[in-house]
Amino acid sequence: QIPFLGETPANEQANRGVTVVGEGPTCGLIPIGCRCDNVRTTGLKWNLDGSLPLEFGGLVSTSNRAMEKIITVESSSAPLIFTAEVTAA
C-alpha cells in the first residue's frame, strides 16, 4: 500500500515502515529495465488487472490518476518505479 503525503502523521509512517511517495493526483508505474508481468493496482482511475505486461515498446503507465487515499500495487516479476506528482507548497 502506498499512502500519499498528509494521510498519516510522519511518526506513524516511520513506525510502520511506510514510504511516502507524493501528493498526487498524477501518478504512474514504470518498469525498470525489463518487462513486468502480472501488475495489479487498486485506487487508480485506470487500474491494471495483470492482463497486460508493463514494458517499453508496449504499455507504460505514466499518466494515471490517484482516485483513493491508498494505492496498492502488486507485481510478481521485475521491479517498478511508482511516480507521483508533488505539488508546490
PDB file of C-alpha atoms in Angstrom:
ATOM      1  CA  GLN A   1       0.000   0.000   0.000  1.00  0.00           C
ATOM      2  CA  ILE A   2       1.211   3.462  -0.854  1.00  0.00           C
ATOM      3  CA  PRO A   3      -0.252   6.349   1.159  1.00  0.00           C
ATOM      4  CA  PHE A   4       0.108   9.853  -0.197  1.00  0.00           C
ATOM      5  CA  LEU A   5       1.538  12.751   1.833  1.00  0.00           C
ATOM      6  CA  GLY A   6      -0.754  14.063   4.516  1.00  0.00           C
ATOM      7  CA  GLU A   7      -2.624  10.789   5.028  1.00  0.00           C
ATOM      8  CA  THR A   8      -0.934   9.834   8.316  1.00  0.00           C
ATOM      9  CA  PRO A   9       1.397  11.660  10.724  1.00  0.00           C
ATOM     10  CA  ALA A  10       5.091  11.304   9.886  1.00  0.00           C
ATOM     11  CA  ASN A  11       5.895   9.445  13.119  1.00  0.00           C
ATOM     12  CA  GLU A  12       3.245   6.798  12.358  1.00  0.00           C
ATOM     13  CA  GLN A  13       4.689   6.378   8.869  1.00  0.00           C
ATOM     14  CA  ALA A  14       8.179   5.792  10.241  1.00  0.00           C
ATOM     15  CA  ASN A  15       6.895   3.277  12.804  1.00  0.00           C
ATOM     16  CA  ARG A  16       5.037   1.267  10.137  1.00  0.00           C
ATOM     17  CA  GLY A  17       7.810   1.388   7.532  1.00  0.00           C
ATOM     18  CA  VAL A  18       5.603   3.299   5.101  1.00  0.00           C
ATOM     19  CA  THR A  19       7.215   5.046   2.168  1.00  0.00           C
ATOM     20  CA  VAL A  20       5.563   8.374   1.367  1.00  0.00           C
ATOM     21  CA  VAL A  21       5.792   8.985  -2.349  1.00  0.00           C
ATOM     22  CA  GLY A  22       3.967  12.174  -3.244  1.00  0.00           C
ATOM     23  CA  GLU A  23       0.816  14.209  -3.115  1.00  0.00           C
ATOM     24  CA  GLY A  24      -0.833  13.217  -6.399  1.00  0.00           C
ATOM     25  CA  PRO A  25      -3.117  13.069  -8.143  1.00  0.00           C
ATOM     26  CA  THR A  26      -0.993  12.350 -11.248  1.00  0.00           C
ATOM     27  CA  CYS A  27       0.993   9.133 -10.893  1.00  0.00           C
ATOM     28  CA  GLY A  28       2.469   6.311 -12.936  1.00  0.00           C
ATOM     29  CA  LEU A  29       4.191   2.927 -12.972  1.00  0.00           C
ATOM     30  CA  ILE A  30       7.362   2.479 -14.992  1.00  0.00           C
ATOM     31  CA  PRO A  31       9.168  -0.857 -15.488  1.00  0.00           C
ATOM     32  CA  ILE A  32      12.868  -0.857 -14.620  1.00  0.00           C
ATOM     33  CA  GLY A  33      14.957  -2.347 -17.405  1.00  0.00           C
ATOM     34  CA  CYS A  34      12.706  -5.254 -18.349  1.00  0.00           C
ATOM     35  CA  ARG A  35       9.123  -6.439 -18.719  1.00  0.00           C
ATOM     36  CA  CYS A  36       6.895  -6.532 -15.620  1.00  0.00           C
ATOM     37  CA  ASP A  37       4.166  -9.173 -15.645  1.00  0.00           C
ATOM     38  CA  ASN A  38       1.009  -9.532 -13.553  1.00  0.00           C
ATOM     39  CA  VAL A  39       0.887  -5.901 -12.395  1.00  0.00           C
ATOM     40  CA  ARG A  40      -2.317  -5.209 -10.461  1.00  0.00           C
ATOM     41  CA  THR A  41      -3.394  -1.945  -8.872  1.00  0.00           C
ATOM     42  CA  THR A  42      -6.258  -0.519  -6.847  1.00  0.00           C
ATOM     43  CA  GLY A  43      -7.115   3.090  -6.131  1.00  0.00           C
ATOM     44  CA  LEU A  44      -6.226   4.453  -9.578  1.00  0.00           C
ATOM     45  CA  LYS A  45      -8.516   5.861 -12.251  1.00  0.00           C
ATOM     46  CA  TRP A  46      -7.186   3.260 -14.703  1.00  0.00           C
ATOM     47  CA  ASN A  47      -6.363   0.225 -12.565  1.00  0.00           C
ATOM     48  CA  LEU A  48      -4.211  -2.521 -14.008  1.00  0.00           C
ATOM     49  CA  ASP A  49      -5.623  -6.057 -13.837  1.00  0.00           C
ATOM     50  CA  GLY A  50      -2.483  -8.043 -14.657  1.00  0.00           C
ATOM     51  CA  SER A  51      -3.597  -8.931 -18.179  1.00  0.00           C
ATOM     52  CA  LEU A  52      -1.026  -6.723 -19.969  1.00  0.00           C
ATOM     53  CA  PRO A  53       2.680  -6.540 -19.109  1.00  0.00           C
ATOM     54  CA  LEU A  54       4.355  -3.195 -18.486  1.00  0.00           C
ATOM     55  CA  GLU A  55       7.297  -2.748 -20.831  1.00  0.00           C
ATOM     56  CA  PHE A  56       8.900  -0.119 -23.032  1.00  0.00           C
ATOM     57  CA  GLY A  57       7.618  -0.560 -26.558  1.00  0.00           C
ATOM     58  CA  GLY A  58       4.301  -1.677 -25.046  1.00  0.00           C
ATOM     59  CA  LEU A  59       2.294  -0.409 -22.069  1.00  0.00           C
ATOM     60  CA  VAL A  60       3.951   2.089 -19.721  1.00  0.00           C
ATOM     61  CA  SER A  61       1.630   3.764 -17.223  1.00  0.00           C
ATOM     62  CA  THR A  62       2.926   7.336 -16.960  1.00  0.00           C
ATOM     63  CA  SER A  63      -0.265   9.402 -16.733  1.00  0.00           C
ATOM     64  CA  ASN A  64      -2.663   7.722 -14.327  1.00  0.00           C
ATOM     65  CA  ARG A  65      -4.695   9.415 -11.580  1.00  0.00           C
ATOM     66  CA  ALA A  66      -4.944   8.587  -7.881  1.00  0.00           C
ATOM     67  CA  MET A  67      -8.633   8.232  -7.007  1.00  0.00           C
ATOM     68  CA  GLU A  68      -8.245   6.850  -3.465  1.00  0.00           C
ATOM     69  CA  LYS A  69      -6.130   7.835  -0.473  1.00  0.00           C
ATOM     70  CA  ILE A  70      -4.361   4.467  -0.544  1.00  0.00           C
ATOM     71  CA  ILE A  71      -2.938   2.980  -3.745  1.00  0.00           C
ATOM     72  CA  THR A  72      -1.950  -0.695  -3.888  1.00  0.00           C
ATOM     73  CA  VAL A  73       0.500  -2.069  -6.437  1.00  0.00           C
ATOM     74  CA  GLU A  74       1.239  -5.773  -6.842  1.00  0.00           C
ATOM     75  CA  SER A  75       3.688  -7.361  -9.272  1.00  0.00           C
ATOM     76  CA  SER A  76       5.077 -10.871  -9.415  1.00  0.00           C
ATOM     77  CA  SER A  77       8.118 -10.054 -11.503  1.00  0.00           C
ATOM     78  CA  ALA A  78      10.588  -7.206 -12.106  1.00  0.00           C
ATOM     79  CA  PRO A  79      10.747  -4.008 -10.031  1.00  0.00           C
ATOM     80  CA  LEU A  80       8.679  -0.934 -10.892  1.00  0.00           C
ATOM     81  CA  ILE A  81       9.112   2.775 -10.270  1.00  0.00           C
ATOM     82  CA  PHE A  82       5.990   4.432  -8.850  1.00  0.00           C
ATOM     83  CA  THR A  83       5.881   8.120  -9.773  1.00  0.00           C
ATOM     84  CA  ALA A  84       3.687  10.711  -8.092  1.00  0.00           C
ATOM     85  CA  GLU A  85       3.103  14.399  -8.567  1.00  0.00           C
ATOM     86  CA  VAL A  86       4.486  16.688  -5.880  1.00  0.00           C
ATOM     87  CA  THR A  87       2.518  19.879  -5.544  1.00  0.00           C
ATOM     88  CA  ALA A  88       4.032  23.240  -4.644  1.00  0.00           C
ATOM     89  CA  ALA A  89       3.780  24.266  -1.009  1.00  0.00           C
TER      90      ALA A  89
END
